[in-house]
XYZ file of N, CA and C in Angstrom:
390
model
N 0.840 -1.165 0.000
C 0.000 0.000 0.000
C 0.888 1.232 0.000
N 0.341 2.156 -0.313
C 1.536 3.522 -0.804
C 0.998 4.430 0.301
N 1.812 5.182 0.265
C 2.377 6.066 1.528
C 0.954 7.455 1.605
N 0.825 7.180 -0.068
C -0.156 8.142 -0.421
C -1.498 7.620 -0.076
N -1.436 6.445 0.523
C -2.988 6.164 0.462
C -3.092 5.892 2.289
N -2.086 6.103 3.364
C -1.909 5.724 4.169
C -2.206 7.489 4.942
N -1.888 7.946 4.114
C -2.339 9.564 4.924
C -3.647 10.259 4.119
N -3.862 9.216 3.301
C -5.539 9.947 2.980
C -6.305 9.423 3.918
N -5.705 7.943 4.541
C -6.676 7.337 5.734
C -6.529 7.961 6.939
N -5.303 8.901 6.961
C -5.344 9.919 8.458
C -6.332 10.394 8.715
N -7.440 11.335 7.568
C -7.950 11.669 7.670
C -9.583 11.306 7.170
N -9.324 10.270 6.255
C -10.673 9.534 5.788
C -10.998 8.555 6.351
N -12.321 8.081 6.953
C -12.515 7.300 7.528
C -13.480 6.122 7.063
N -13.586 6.412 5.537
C -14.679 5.668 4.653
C -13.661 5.224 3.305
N -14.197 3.972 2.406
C -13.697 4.139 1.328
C -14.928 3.275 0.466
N -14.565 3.235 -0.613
C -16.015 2.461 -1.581
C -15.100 2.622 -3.333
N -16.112 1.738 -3.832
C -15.899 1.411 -4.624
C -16.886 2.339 -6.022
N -16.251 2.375 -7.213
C -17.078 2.983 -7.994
C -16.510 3.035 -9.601
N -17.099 2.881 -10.686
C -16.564 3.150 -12.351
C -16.073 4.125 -12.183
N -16.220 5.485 -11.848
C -15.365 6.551 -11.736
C -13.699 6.299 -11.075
N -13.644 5.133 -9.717
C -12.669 5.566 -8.889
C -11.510 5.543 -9.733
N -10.407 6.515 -9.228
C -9.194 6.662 -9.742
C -8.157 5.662 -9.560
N -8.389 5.026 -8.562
C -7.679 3.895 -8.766
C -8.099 2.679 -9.353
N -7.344 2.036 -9.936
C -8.067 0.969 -10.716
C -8.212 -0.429 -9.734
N -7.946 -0.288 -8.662
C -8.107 -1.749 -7.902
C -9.601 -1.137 -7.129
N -9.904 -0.129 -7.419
C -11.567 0.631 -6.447
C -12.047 0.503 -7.764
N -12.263 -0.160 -8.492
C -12.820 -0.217 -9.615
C -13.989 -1.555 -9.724
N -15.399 -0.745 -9.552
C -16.300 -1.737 -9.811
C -16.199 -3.245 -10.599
N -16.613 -4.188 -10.072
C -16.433 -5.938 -10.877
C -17.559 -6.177 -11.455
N -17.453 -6.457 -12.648
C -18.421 -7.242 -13.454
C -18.660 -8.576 -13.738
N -19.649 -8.883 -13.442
C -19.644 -10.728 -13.490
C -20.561 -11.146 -14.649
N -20.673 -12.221 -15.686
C -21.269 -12.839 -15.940
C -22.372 -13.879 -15.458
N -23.395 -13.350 -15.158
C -24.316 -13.871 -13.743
C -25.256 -12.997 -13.774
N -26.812 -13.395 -13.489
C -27.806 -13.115 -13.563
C -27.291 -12.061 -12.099
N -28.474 -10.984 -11.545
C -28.188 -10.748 -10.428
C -28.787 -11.707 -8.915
N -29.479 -12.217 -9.335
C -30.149 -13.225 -7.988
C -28.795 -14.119 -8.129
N -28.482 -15.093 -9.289
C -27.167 -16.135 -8.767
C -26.246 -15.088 -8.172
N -25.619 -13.888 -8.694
C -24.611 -13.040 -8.645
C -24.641 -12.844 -6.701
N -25.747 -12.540 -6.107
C -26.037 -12.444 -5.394
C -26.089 -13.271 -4.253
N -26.653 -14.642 -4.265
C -26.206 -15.707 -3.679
C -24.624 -16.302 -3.472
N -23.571 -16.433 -4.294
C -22.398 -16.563 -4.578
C -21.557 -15.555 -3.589
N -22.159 -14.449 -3.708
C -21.608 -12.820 -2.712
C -21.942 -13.479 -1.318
N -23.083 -13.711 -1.128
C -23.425 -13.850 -0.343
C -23.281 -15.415 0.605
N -23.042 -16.194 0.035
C -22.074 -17.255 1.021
C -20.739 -17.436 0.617
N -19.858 -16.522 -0.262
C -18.674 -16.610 0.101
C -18.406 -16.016 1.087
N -19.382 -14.586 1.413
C -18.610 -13.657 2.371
C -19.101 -14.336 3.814
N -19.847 -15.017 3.890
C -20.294 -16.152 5.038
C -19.056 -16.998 5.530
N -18.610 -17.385 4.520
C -17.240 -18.099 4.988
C -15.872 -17.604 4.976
N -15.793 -16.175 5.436
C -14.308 -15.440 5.119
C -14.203 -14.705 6.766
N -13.367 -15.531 7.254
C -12.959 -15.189 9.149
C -12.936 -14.284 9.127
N -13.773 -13.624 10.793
C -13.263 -12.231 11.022
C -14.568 -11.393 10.526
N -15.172 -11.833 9.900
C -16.334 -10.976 9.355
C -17.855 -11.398 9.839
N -18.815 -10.558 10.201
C -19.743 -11.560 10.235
C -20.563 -10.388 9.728
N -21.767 -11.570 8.813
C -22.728 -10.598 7.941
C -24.240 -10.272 9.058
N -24.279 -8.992 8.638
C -25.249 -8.220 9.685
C -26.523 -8.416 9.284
N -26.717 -8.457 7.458
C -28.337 -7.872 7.411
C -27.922 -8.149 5.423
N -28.753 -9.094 4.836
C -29.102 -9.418 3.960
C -30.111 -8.860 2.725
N -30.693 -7.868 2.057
C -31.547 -7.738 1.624
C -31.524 -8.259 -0.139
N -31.929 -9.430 -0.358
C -31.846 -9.757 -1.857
C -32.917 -9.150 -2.669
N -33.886 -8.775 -2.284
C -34.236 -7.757 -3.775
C -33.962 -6.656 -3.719
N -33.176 -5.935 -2.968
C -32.617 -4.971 -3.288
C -30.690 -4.939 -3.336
N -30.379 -5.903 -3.297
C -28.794 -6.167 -3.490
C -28.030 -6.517 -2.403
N -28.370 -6.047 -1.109
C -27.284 -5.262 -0.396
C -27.078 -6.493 0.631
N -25.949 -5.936 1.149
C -25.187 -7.503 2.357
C -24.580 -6.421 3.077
N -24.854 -6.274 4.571
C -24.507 -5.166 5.494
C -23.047 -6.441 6.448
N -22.190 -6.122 6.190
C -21.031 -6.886 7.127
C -20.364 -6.019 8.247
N -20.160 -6.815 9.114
C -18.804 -5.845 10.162
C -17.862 -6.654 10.506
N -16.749 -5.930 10.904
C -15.196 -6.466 10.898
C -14.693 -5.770 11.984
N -14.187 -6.297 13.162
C -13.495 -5.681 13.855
C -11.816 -5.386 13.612
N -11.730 -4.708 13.539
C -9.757 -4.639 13.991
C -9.403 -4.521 14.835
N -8.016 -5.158 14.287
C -6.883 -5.480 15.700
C -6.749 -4.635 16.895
N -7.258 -2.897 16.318
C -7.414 -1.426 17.276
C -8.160 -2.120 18.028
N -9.062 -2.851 17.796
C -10.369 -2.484 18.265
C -11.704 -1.660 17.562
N -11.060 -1.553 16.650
C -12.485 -0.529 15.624
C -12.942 -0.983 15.198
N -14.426 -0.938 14.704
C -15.095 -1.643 14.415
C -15.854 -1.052 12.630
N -15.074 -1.717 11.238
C -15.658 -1.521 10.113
C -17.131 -1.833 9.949
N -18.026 -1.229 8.808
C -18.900 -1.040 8.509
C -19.101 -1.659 6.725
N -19.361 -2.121 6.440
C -19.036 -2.568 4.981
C -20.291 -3.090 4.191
N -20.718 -2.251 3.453
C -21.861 -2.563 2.395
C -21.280 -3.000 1.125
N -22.321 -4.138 0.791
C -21.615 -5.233 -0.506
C -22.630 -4.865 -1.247
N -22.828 -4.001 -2.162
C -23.674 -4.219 -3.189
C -23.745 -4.628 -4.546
N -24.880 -5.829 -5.013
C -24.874 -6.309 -6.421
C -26.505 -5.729 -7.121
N -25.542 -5.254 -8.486
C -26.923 -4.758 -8.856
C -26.822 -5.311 -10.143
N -28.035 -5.472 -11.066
C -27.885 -6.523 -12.045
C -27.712 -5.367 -13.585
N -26.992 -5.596 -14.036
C -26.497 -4.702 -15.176
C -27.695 -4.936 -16.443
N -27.745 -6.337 -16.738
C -28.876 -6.762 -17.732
C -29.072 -8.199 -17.539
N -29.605 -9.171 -17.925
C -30.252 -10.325 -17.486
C -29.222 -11.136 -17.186
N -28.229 -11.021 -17.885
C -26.998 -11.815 -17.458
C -25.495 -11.389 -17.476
N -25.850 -9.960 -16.594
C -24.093 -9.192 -16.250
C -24.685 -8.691 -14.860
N -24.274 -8.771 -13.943
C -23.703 -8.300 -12.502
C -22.765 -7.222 -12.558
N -23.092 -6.352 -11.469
C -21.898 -5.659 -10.913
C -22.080 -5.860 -9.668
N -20.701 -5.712 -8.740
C -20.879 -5.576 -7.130
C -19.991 -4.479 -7.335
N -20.858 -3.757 -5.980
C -19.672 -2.589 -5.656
C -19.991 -2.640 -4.041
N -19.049 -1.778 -3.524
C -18.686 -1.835 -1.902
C -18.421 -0.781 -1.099
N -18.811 -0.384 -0.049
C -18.781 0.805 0.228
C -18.313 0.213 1.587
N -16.977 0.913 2.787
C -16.366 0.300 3.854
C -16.125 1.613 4.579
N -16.809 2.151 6.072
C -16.755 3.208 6.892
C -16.079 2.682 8.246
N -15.469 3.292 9.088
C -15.269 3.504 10.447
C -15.831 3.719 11.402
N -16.308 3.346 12.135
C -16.532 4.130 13.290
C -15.745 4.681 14.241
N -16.589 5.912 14.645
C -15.886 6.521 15.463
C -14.903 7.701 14.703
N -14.459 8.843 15.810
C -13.562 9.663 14.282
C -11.877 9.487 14.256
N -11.234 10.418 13.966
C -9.961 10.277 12.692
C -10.362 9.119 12.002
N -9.288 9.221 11.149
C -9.143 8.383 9.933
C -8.907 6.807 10.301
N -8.728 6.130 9.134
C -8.433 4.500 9.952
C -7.178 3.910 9.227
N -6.070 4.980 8.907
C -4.543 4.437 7.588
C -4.716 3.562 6.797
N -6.342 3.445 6.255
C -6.538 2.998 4.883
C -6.343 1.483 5.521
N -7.511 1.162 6.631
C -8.271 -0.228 6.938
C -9.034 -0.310 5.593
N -9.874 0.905 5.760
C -11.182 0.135 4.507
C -10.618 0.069 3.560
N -9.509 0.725 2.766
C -9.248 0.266 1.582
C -8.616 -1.370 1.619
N -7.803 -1.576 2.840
C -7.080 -2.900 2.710
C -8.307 -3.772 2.717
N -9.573 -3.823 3.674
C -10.449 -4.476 3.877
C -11.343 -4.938 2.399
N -11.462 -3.706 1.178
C -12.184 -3.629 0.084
C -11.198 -4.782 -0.985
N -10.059 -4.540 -0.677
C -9.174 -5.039 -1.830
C -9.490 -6.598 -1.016
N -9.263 -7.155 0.313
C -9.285 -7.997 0.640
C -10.293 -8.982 0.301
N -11.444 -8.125 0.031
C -13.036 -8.753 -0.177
C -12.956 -9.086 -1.742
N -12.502 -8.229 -2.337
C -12.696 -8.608 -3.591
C -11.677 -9.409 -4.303
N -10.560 -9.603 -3.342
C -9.782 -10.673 -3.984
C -10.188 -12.230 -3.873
N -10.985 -12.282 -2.625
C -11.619 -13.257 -2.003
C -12.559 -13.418 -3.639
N -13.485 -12.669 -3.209
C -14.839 -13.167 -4.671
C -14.291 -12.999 -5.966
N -13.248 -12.387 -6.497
C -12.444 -12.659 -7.571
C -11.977 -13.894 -7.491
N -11.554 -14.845 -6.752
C -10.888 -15.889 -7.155
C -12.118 -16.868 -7.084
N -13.323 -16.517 -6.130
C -14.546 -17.459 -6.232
C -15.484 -17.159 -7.532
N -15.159 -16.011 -7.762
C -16.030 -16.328 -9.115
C -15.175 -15.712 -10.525
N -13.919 -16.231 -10.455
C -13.340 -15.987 -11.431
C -13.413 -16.195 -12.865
N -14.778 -17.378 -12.962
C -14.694 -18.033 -14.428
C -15.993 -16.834 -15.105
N -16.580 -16.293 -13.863
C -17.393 -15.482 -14.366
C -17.252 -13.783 -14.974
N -15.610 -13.466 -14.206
C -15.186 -12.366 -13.899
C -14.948 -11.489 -15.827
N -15.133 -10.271 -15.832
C -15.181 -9.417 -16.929
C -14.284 -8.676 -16.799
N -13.268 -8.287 -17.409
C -11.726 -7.615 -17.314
C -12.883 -6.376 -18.506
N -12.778 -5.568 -17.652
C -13.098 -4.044 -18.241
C -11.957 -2.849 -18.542
């Protein structure tokens, strides 16, 4: 992680994912997958990844509410969202906050990259290089 992204977390205490973001690893995933399978798949891989436990489920509207404690003691906030692009393309995107204030030296970003390396390698045969 770069030095530059370690003092934007001094002071940021959120990070997420988006087609716009400037970095290309915050860069929304596209799957080949209806959104209900797309959705299920999200939703018991991140069931089985230590350290996390999922808060609050809503499948017709996308979303998977998770929390993560750290080693501080702080406690992440992390919304998984899949929304269905067209009958058979997915996107997930992710949105990861702090509680509590200052910044967190770029937890949520390590936490975002962490998640999606996880469901990148679980649903890799489905995955869309954009």
């Amino acid at each position: 992680m770069s030095l530059k992204r370690v003092l934007t977390g001094i002071v940021r205490s959120y990070d997420g994912t988006s087609d716009r973001a400037k970095d290309p690893k915050l860069k929304t995933r596209y799957y080949n997958l209806s959104k209900e399978k797309c959705f299920e798949e999200v939703s018991s891989t991140l069931k089985k990844i230590p350290g996390y436990k999922v808060l609050h489920e809503v499948a017709s509207v996308g979303e998977i509410t998770i929390e993560k404690k750290t080693s501080f003691g702080r406690t992440l906030d992390i919304t998984v969202s899949v929304l269905g692009i067209n009958p058979v393309r997915s996107a997930v995107d992710m949105y990861s906050a702090s509680r509590g204030s200052f910044g967190d030296l770029g937890a949520n970003y390590r936490v975002i990259l962490h998640l999606f390396s996880v469901l990148d390698k679980k649903l890799s045969k489905y995955k869309i290089d954009s």
